[in-house]
Tab-separated table of C-alpha atoms in Angstrom:
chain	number	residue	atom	x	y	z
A	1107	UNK	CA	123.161	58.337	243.624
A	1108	UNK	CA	122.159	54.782	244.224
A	1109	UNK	CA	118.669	53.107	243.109
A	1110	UNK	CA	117.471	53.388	247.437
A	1111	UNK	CA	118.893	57.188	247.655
A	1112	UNK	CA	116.890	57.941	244.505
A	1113	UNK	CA	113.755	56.290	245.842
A	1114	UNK	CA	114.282	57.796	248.999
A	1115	UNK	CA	115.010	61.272	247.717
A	1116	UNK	CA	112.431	63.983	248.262
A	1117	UNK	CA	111.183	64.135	244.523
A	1118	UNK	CA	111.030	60.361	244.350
A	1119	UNK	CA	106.647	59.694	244.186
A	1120	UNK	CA	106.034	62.833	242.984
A	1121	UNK	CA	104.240	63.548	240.129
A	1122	UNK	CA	105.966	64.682	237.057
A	1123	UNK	CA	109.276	63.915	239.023
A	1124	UNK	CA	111.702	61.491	236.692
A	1125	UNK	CA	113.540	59.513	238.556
A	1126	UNK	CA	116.642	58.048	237.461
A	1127	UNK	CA	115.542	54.449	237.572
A	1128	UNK	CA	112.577	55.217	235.389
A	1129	UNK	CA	114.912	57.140	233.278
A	1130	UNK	CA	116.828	53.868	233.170
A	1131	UNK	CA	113.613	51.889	232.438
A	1132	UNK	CA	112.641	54.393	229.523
A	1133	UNK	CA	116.144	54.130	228.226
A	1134	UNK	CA	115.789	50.097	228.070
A	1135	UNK	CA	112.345	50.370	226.499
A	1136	UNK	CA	113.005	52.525	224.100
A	1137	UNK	CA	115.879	50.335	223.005
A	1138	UNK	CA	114.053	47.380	222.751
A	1139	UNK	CA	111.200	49.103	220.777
A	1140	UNK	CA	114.040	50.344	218.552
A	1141	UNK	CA	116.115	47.002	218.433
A	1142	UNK	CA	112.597	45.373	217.632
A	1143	UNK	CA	111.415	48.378	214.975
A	1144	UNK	CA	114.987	47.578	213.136
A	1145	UNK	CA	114.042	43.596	213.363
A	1146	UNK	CA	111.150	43.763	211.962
A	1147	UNK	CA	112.136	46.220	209.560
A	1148	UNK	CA	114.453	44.331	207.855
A	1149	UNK	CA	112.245	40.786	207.688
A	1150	UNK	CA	109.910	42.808	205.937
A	1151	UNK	CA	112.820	44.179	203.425
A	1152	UNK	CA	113.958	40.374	202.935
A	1153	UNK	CA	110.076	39.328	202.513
A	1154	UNK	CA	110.050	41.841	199.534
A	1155	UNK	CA	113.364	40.776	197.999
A	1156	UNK	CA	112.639	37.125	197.889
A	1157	UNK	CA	108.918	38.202	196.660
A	1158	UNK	CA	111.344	39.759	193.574
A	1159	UNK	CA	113.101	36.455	193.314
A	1160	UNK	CA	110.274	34.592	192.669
A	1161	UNK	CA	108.158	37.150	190.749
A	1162	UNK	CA	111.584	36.961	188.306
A	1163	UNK	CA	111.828	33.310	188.256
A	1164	UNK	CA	108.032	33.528	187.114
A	1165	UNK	CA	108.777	36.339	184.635
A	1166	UNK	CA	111.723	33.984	183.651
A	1167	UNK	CA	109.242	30.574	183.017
A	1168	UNK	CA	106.364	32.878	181.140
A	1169	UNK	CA	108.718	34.874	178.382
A	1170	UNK	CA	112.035	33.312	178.343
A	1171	UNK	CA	111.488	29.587	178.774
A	1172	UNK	CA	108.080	29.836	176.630
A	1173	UNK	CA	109.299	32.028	174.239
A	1174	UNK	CA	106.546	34.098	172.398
A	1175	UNK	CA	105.685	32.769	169.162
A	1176	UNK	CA	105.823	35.020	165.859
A	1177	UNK	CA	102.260	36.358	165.565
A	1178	UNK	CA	100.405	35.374	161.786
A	1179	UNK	CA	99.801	38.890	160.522
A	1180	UNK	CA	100.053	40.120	156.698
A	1181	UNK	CA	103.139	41.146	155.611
A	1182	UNK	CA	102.250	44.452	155.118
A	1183	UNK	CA	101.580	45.523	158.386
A	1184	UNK	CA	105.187	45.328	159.729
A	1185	UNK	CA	106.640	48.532	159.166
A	1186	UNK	CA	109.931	49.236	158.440
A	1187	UNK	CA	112.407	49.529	161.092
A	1188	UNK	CA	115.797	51.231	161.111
A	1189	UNK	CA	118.120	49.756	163.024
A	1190	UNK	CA	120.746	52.244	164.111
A	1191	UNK	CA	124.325	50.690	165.132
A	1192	UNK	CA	127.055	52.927	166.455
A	1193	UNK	CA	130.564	51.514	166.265
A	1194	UNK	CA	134.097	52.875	167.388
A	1195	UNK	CA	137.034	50.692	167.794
A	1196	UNK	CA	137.038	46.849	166.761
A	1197	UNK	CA	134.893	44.898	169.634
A	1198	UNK	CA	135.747	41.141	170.553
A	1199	UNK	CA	133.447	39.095	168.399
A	1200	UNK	CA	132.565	42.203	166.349
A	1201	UNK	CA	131.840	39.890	163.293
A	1202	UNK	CA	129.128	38.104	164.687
A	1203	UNK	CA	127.226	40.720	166.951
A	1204	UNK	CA	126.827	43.443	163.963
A	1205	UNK	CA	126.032	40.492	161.352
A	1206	UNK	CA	122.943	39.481	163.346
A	1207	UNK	CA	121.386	43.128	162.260
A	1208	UNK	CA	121.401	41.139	158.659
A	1209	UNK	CA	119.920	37.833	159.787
A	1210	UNK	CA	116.629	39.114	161.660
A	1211	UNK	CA	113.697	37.277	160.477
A	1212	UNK	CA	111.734	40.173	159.470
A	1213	UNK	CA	108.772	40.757	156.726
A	1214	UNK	CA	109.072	44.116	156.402
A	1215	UNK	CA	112.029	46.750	155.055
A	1216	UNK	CA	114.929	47.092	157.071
A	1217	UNK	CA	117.659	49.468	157.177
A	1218	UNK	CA	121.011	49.398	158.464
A	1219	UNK	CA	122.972	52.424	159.193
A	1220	UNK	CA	126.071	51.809	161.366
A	1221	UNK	CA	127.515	55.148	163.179
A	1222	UNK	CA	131.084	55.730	163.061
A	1223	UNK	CA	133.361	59.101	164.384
A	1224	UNK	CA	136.621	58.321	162.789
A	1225	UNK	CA	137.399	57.637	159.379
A	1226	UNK	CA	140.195	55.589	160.138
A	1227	UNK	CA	138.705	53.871	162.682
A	1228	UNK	CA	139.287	50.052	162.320
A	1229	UNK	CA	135.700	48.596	162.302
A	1230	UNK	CA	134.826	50.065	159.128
A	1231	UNK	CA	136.871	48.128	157.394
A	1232	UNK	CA	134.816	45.065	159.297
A	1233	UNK	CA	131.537	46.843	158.574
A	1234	UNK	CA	132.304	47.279	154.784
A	1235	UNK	CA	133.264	43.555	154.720
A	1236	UNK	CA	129.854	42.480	155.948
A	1237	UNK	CA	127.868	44.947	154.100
A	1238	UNK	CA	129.473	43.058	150.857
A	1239	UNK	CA	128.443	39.628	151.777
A	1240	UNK	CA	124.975	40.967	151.897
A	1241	UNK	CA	124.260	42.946	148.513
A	1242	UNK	CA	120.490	42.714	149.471
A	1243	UNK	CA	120.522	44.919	152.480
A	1244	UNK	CA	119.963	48.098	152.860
A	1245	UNK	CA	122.962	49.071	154.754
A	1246	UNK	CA	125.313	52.074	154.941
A	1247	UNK	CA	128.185	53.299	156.766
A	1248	UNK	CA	127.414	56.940	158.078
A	1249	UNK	CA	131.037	58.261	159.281
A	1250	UNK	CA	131.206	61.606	160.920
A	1251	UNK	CA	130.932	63.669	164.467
A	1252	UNK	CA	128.128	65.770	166.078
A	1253	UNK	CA	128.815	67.475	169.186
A	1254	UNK	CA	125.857	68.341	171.118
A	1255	UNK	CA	126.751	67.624	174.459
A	1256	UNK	CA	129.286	65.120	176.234
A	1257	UNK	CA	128.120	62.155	175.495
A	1258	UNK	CA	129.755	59.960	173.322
A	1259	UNK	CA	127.242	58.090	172.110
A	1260	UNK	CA	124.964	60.491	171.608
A	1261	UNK	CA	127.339	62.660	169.397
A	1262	UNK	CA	128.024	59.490	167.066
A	1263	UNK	CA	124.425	58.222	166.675
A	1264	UNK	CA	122.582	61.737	165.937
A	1265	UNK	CA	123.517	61.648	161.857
A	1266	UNK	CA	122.033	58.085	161.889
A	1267	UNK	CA	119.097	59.654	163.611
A	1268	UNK	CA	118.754	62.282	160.870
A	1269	UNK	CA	119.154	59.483	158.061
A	1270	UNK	CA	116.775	57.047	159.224
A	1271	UNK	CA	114.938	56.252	156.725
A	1272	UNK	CA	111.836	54.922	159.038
A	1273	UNK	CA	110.041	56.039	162.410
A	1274	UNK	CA	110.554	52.943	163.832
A	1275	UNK	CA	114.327	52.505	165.696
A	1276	UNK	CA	115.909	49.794	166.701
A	1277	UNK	CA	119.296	51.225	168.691
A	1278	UNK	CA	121.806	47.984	168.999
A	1279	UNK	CA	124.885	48.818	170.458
A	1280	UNK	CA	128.020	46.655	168.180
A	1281	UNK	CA	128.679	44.414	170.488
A	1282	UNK	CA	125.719	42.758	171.093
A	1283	UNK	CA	124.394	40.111	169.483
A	1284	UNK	CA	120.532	39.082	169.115
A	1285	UNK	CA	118.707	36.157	167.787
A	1286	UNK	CA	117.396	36.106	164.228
A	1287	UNK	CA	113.568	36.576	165.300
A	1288	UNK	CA	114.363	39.449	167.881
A	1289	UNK	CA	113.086	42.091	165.200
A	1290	UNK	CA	109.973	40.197	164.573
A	1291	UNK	CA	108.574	39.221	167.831
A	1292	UNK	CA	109.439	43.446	169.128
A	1293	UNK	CA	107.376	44.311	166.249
A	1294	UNK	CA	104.495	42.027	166.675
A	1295	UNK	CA	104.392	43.384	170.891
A	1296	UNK	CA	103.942	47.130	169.219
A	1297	UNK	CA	101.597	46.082	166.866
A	1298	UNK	CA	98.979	44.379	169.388
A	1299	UNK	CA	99.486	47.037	171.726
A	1300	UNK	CA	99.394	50.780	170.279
A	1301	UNK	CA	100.394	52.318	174.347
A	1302	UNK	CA	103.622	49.951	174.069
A	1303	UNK	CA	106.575	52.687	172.702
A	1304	UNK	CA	109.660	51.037	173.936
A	1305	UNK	CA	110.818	47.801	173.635
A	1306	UNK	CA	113.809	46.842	175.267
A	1307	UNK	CA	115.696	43.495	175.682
A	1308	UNK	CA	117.688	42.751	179.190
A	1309	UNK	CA	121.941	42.251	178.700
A	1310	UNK	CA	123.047	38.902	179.060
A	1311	UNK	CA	126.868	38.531	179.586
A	1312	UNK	CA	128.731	35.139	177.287
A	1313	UNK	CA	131.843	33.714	176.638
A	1314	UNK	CA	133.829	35.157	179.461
A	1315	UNK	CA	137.903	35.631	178.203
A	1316	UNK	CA	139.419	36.361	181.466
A	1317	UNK	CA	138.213	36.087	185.110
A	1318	UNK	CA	137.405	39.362	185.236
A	1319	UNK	CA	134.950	38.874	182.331
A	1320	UNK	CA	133.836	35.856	184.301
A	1321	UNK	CA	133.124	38.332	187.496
A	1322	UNK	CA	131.038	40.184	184.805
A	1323	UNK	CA	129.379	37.759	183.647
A	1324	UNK	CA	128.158	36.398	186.831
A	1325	UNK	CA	126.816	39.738	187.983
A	1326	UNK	CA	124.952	39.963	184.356
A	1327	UNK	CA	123.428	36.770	184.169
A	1328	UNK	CA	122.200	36.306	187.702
A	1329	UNK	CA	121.690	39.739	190.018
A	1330	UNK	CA	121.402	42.189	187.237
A	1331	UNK	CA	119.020	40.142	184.956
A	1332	UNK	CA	116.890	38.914	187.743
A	1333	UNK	CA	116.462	42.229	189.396
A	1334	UNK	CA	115.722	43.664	185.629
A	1335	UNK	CA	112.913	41.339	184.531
A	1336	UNK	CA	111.052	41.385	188.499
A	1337	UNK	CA	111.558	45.408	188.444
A	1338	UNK	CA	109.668	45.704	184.784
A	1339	UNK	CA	107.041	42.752	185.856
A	1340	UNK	CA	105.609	45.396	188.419
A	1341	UNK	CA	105.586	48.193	185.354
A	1342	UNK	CA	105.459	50.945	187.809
A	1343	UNK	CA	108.394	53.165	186.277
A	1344	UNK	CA	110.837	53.126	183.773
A	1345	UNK	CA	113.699	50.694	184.031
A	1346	UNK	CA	115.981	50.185	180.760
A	1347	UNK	CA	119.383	50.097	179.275
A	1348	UNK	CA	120.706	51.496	176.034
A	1349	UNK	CA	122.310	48.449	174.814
A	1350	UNK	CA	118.930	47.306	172.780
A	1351	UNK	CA	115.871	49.189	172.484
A	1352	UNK	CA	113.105	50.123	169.693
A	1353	UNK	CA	111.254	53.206	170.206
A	1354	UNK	CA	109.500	55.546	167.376
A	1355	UNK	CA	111.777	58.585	166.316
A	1356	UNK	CA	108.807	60.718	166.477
A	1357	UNK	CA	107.851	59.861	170.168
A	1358	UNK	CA	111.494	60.797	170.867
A	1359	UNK	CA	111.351	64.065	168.597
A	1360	UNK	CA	107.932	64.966	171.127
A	1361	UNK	CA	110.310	64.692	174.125
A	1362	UNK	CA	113.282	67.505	172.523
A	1363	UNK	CA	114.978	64.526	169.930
A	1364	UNK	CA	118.108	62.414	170.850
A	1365	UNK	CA	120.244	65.848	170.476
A	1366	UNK	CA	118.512	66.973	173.898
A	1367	UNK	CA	120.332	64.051	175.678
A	1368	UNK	CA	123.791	64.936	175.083
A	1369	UNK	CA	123.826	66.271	178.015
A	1370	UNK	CA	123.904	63.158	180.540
A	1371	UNK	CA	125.849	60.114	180.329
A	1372	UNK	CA	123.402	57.267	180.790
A	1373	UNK	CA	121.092	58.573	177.857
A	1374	UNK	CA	119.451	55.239	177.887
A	1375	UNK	CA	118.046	55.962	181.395
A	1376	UNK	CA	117.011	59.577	180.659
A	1377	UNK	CA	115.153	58.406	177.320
A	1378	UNK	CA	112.992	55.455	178.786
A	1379	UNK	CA	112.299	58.538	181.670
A	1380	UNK	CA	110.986	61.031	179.272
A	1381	UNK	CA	109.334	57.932	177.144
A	1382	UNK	CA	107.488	57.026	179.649
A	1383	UNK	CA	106.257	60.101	181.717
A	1384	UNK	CA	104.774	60.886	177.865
A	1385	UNK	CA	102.970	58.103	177.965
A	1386	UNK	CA	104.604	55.247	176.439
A	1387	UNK	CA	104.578	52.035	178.085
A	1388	UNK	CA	107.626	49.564	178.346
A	1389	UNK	CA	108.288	45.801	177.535
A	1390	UNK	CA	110.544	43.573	176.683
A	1391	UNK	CA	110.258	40.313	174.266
A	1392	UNK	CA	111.891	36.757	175.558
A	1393	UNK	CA	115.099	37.916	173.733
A	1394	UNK	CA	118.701	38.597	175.046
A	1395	UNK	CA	120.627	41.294	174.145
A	1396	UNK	CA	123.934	39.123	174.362
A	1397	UNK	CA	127.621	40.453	174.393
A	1398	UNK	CA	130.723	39.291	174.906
A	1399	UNK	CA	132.262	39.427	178.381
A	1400	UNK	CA	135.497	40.663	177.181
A	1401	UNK	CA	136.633	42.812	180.317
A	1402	UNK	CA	140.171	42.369	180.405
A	1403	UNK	CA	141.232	43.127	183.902
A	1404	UNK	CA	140.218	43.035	187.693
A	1405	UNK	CA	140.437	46.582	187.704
A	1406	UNK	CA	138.610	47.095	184.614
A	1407	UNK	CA	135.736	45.119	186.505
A	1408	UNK	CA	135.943	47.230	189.073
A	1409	UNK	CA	135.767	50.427	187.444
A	1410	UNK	CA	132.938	49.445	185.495
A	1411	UNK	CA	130.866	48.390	188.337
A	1412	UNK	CA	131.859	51.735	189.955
A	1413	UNK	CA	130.612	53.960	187.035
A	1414	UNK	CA	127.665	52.343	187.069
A	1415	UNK	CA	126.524	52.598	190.207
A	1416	UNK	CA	127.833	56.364	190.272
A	1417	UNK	CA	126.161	56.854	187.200
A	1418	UNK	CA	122.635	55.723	188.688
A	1419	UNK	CA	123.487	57.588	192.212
A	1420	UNK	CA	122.399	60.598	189.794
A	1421	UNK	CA	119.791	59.051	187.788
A	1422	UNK	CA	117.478	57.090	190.103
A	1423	UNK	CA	118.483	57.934	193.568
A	1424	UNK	CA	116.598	55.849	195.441
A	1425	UNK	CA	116.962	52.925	194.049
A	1426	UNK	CA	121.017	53.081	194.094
A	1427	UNK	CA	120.846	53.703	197.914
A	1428	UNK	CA	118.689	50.893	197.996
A	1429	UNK	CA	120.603	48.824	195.990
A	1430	UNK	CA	123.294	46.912	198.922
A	1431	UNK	CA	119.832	45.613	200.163
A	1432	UNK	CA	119.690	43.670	197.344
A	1433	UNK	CA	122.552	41.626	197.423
A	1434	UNK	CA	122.767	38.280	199.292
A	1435	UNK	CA	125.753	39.176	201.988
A	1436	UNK	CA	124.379	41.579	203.444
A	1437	UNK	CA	120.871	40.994	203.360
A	1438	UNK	CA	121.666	37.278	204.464
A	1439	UNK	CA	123.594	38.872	207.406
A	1440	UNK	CA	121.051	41.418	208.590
A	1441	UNK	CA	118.029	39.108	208.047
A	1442	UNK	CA	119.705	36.365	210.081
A	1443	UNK	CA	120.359	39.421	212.923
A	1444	UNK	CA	116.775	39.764	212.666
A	1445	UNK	CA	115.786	36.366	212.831
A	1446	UNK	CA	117.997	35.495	215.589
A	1447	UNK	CA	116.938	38.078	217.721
A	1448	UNK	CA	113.153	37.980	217.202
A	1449	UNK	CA	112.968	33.775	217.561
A	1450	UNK	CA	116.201	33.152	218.613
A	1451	UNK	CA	117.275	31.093	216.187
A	1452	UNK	CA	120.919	30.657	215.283
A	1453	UNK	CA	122.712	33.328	213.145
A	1454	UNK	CA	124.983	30.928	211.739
A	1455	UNK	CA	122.607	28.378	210.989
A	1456	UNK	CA	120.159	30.935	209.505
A	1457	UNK	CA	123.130	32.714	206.952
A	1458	UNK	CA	124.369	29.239	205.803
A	1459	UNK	CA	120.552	28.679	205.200
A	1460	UNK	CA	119.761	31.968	203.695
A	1461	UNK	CA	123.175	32.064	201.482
A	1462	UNK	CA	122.306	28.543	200.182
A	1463	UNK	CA	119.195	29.210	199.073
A	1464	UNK	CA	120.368	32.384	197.298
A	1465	UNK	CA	122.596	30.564	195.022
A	1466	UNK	CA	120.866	27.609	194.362
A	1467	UNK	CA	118.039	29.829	192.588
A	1468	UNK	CA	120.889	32.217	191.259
A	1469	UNK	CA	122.175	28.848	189.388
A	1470	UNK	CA	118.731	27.703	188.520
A	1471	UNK	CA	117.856	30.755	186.838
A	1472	UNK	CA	121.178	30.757	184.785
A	1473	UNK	CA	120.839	27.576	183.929
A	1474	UNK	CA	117.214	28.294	182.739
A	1475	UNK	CA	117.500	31.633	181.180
A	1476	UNK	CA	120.669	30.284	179.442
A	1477	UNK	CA	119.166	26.798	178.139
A	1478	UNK	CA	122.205	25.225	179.454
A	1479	UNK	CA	125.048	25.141	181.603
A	1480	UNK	CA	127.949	26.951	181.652
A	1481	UNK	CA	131.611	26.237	180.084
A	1482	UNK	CA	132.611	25.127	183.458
A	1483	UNK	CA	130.453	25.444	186.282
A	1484	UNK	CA	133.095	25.626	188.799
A	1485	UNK	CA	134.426	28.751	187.586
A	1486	UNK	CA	131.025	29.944	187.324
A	1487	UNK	CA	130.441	29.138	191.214
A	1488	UNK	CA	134.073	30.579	192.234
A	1489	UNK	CA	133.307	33.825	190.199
A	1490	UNK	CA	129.717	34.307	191.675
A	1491	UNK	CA	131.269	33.869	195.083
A	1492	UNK	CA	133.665	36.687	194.554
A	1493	UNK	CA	130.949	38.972	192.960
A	1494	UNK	CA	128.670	38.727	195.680
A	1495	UNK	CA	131.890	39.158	197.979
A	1496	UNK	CA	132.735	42.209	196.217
A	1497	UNK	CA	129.577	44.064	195.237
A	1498	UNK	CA	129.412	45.994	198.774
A	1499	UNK	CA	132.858	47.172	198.802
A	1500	UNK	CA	133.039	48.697	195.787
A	1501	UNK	CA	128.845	50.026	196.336
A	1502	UNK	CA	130.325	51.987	199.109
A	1503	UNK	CA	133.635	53.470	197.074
A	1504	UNK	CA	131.551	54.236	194.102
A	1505	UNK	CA	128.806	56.026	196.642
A	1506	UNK	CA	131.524	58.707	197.933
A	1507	UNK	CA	133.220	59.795	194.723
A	1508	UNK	CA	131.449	61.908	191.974
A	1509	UNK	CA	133.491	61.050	188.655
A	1510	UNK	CA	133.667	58.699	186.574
A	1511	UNK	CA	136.186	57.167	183.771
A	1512	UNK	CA	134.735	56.514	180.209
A	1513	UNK	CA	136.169	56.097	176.957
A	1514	UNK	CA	139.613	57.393	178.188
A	1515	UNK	CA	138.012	60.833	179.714
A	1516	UNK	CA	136.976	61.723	182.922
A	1517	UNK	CA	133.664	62.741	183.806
A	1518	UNK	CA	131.768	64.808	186.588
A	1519	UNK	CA	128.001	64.638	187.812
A	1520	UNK	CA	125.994	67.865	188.947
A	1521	UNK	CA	123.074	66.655	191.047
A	1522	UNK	CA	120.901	66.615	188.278
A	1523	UNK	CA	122.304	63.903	186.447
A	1524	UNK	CA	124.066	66.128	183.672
A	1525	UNK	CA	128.138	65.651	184.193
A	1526	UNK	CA	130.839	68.108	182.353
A	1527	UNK	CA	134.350	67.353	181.078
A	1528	UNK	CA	137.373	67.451	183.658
C-alpha cells in the first residue's frame, strides 16, 4: 500500500486509526530519540572518565609529588608492626625487594617473619643469607603448610599470622620492593586517624626484562595506577590489592581471621570488603609498592591480564563490566560517534584529538609519579600503544570463560566469588 492509498483508505483520519505513515514517523522518532539517548549517554560517560583523569593527576601532585613528611611524635607511640612476607620460588630481584623489610626507617619494634611451604624451596637459602647480614633484626623463617581453603597464599601466610608477634600487619608480598620510610609514614596516617584500618600502597611496575614485561609495565604505571589513586580519592568503597597493605590482626580476627578467606582467590579484595563494611576506613601513603616486571612471555601477559579481569568479574561485578569504558580506544571511538553526530564534527579529527590527549597525560603522569623518564621512552610509547590496542580483546575473552590458571593449577569461580580445584 502506497503513502496516497493509505491516506485515502477508509481508516485513514480516524481516530485511534495508525496509519502506516505515522507508523513510519513513530519509527523515525523513536530512533532519533534513541540514537540521541545513546549520544548523550556516552558524552556524559567520557565527562566522568576525564573528571577521573584529572581528579588522579591531582591525587598524583598532593601525595606523590609532595610526599608526606614523617610526623615528630615520641618514639614510643609507634607500635610495633609485624611485617609478614610470604615467599615460594626465587623472584627476579628477590635480594633487593625482601631486604627493604630491613631498611624501613622505623622507631618502633619490628618483626620479620617470611612464609615459606617447602623446605627445599630455593629462597630460603636467599632469606637465611639476608637474615645474617642483619643480626639486629628480628627476623625468622616460618616454613610449613596450612590448608584451609584453595588459596595459595592464604595457606602459606596463616602460621605467620599465628606468630605475629604484634597487632599491627604489614603483608608485603617478596617481590616488591618499598622505600625505606614506607613503614613510618603508614604508621604516622593510623596514628592521626584512629577510623583509618587499612593502609595500602598502589603497584608500580620497573625494570621491564622482556616486552612482555614492558606491556606490563605500561598497563601498571599508567591505566591501572591512575584509575587506583582517582577510585580511592572518592573513598566511597573499598578498592585494594594484596601486594602491600597494613591492617590490625584483631580487626581481621572481628571479620572470621585470614583462615576464613581461603576460600576465594583474590583474598586481598575480599579483606579490604569485610574491612571496610566493619568500619575501617582506607588510605594509602605517597609510597609505591614497586616490583619487577619480570613477565617472561606474550602469553604470560596475556594470561595474567585475563585472570585478572576474570577474577574481578566475580568480585566487583560492576565495575569489571564497566571496565572497557575505561580505556582510551574505545571510549575515544564512541565519544567521537557521539560528538560527530550531536555537532557534527569530524570523527577522525575528534579520535586523533581525543587519543592524543589520552597519552600525553598517560606520559605526564609516568613521568611524574616516576620522578623521571623511562629507560627508553620509545619502547615505552610502542608498548603503551599495544596495551591500549590489546586491553579490549582480551576484556572480552576473559569475560566469557570462568577459569583461571595460577601457580600451575587451574581454577573455577561459583558466582559468589569462591572458585574450587579442577
Amino acid at each position: 500500500m502506497n503513502a496516497a492509498t493509505a491516506h485515502n483508505s477508509p481508516g485513514a483520519g480516524m481516530p485511534g486509526v495508525i496509519t502506516a505513515t505515522d507508523a513510519t514517523h513513530m519509527s523515525l522518532n523513536s530512533s532519533l530519540i534513541s540514537a540521541n539517548l545513546a549520544a548523550y549517554t556516552i558524552l556524559v560517560l567520557a565527562a566522568f572518565q576525564w573528571l577521573l583523569i584529572f581528579v588522579s593527576h591531582c591525587v598524583l601532585q598532593r601525595r606523590y609529588v609532595r610526599r608526606r613528611p614523617f610526623v615528630d611524635r615520641p618514639t614510643d607511640d609507634y607500635p610495633g608492626v609485624t611485617i609478614i612476607r610470604p615467599v615460594k620460588g626465587v623472584d627476579h630481584g628477590m635480594q633487593r625487594t625482601l631486604e627493604s623489610s630491613f631498611r624501613q626507617e622505623y622507631p618502633g619494634p619490628v618483626e620479620i617473619l617470611f612464609a615459606v611451604e617447602d623446605p627445599d624451596d630455593l629462597a630460603i637459602e636467599v632469606v637465611s643469607n639476608i637474615i645474617a647480614r642483619y643480626p639486629k633484626a628480628q627476623a625468622r623463617v616460618l616454613i610449613g603448610k596450612d590448608n584451609v581453603g584453595i588459596n595459595p597464599k592464604v595457606n602459606n601466610m596463616l602460621k605467620a599470622f599465628d606468630q605475629a608477634q604484634n597487632d599491627l600487619l604489614w603483608i608485603c608480598d617478596s617481590n616488591v620492593y618499598t622505600d625505606p620510610g614506607t613503614l613510618r609514614r603508614s604508621a604516622d596516617l593510623l596514628l592521626d586517624n584512629k577510623r583509618l584500618g587499612v593502609i595500602h600502597h598502589v603497584v608500580f611496575s620497573e625494570s621491564p626484562t622482556s616486552f612482555a614485561g614492558m606491556l606490563d609495565n605500561a598497563f601498571l604505571v599508567t591505566n591501572h595506577c591512575r584509575m587506583y589513586l582517582a577510585i580511592n580519592a572518592f573513598g566511597i568503597a573499598s578498592c585494594l590489592m594484596g601486594k602491600s597493605n597494613l591492617y590490625y590482626k584483631s580487626a581481621l580476627d572481628n571479620v572470621g581471621g585470614i583462615a576464613s578467606f581461603g576460600q576465594y582467590l583474590a583474598e586481598d579484595n575480599m579483606i579490604g570488603q569485610a574491612l571496610w563494611h566493619s568500619g575501617w576506613a582506607h588510605t594509602m601513603t605517597g609510597d609505591l609498592a614497586r616490583q619487577p616486571a619480570d613477565i617472561g612471555s606474550f602469553s604470560e601477559y596475556c594470561s595474567r591480564r585475563i585472570r585478572w579481569v576474570r577474577t574481578r568479574k566475580y568480585n566487583v561485578t560492576f565495575a569489571t563490566f564497566y571496565e572497557p569504558l575505561t580505556e582510551s580506544i574505545l571510549l575515544g571511538s564512541l565519544t567521537s560517534w557521539a560528538l560527530g553526530y550531536i555537532f557534527g564534527l569530524s570523527i577522525v579529527a575528534t579520535f586523533t584529538t581525543f587519543m592524543s590527549c589520552w597519552f600525553a597525560l598517560d606520559m605526564i603522569f609516568f613521568y611524574r609519579i616516576n620522578h623521571g623518564s623511562p629507560p627508553s621512552w620509545l619502547w615505552f610509547v610502542l608498548s603503551w600503544l599495544c596495551r591500549e590496542a590489546l586491553a579490549l580483546p582480551l576484556w572480552v575473552v576473559a569475560i566469557t570463560g570462568d577459569t583461571v590458571v595460577w601457580r600451575g593449577q587451574r581454577f573455577q569461580f561459583y558466582l559468589n566469588g569462591t572458585v574450587k580445584v579442577l
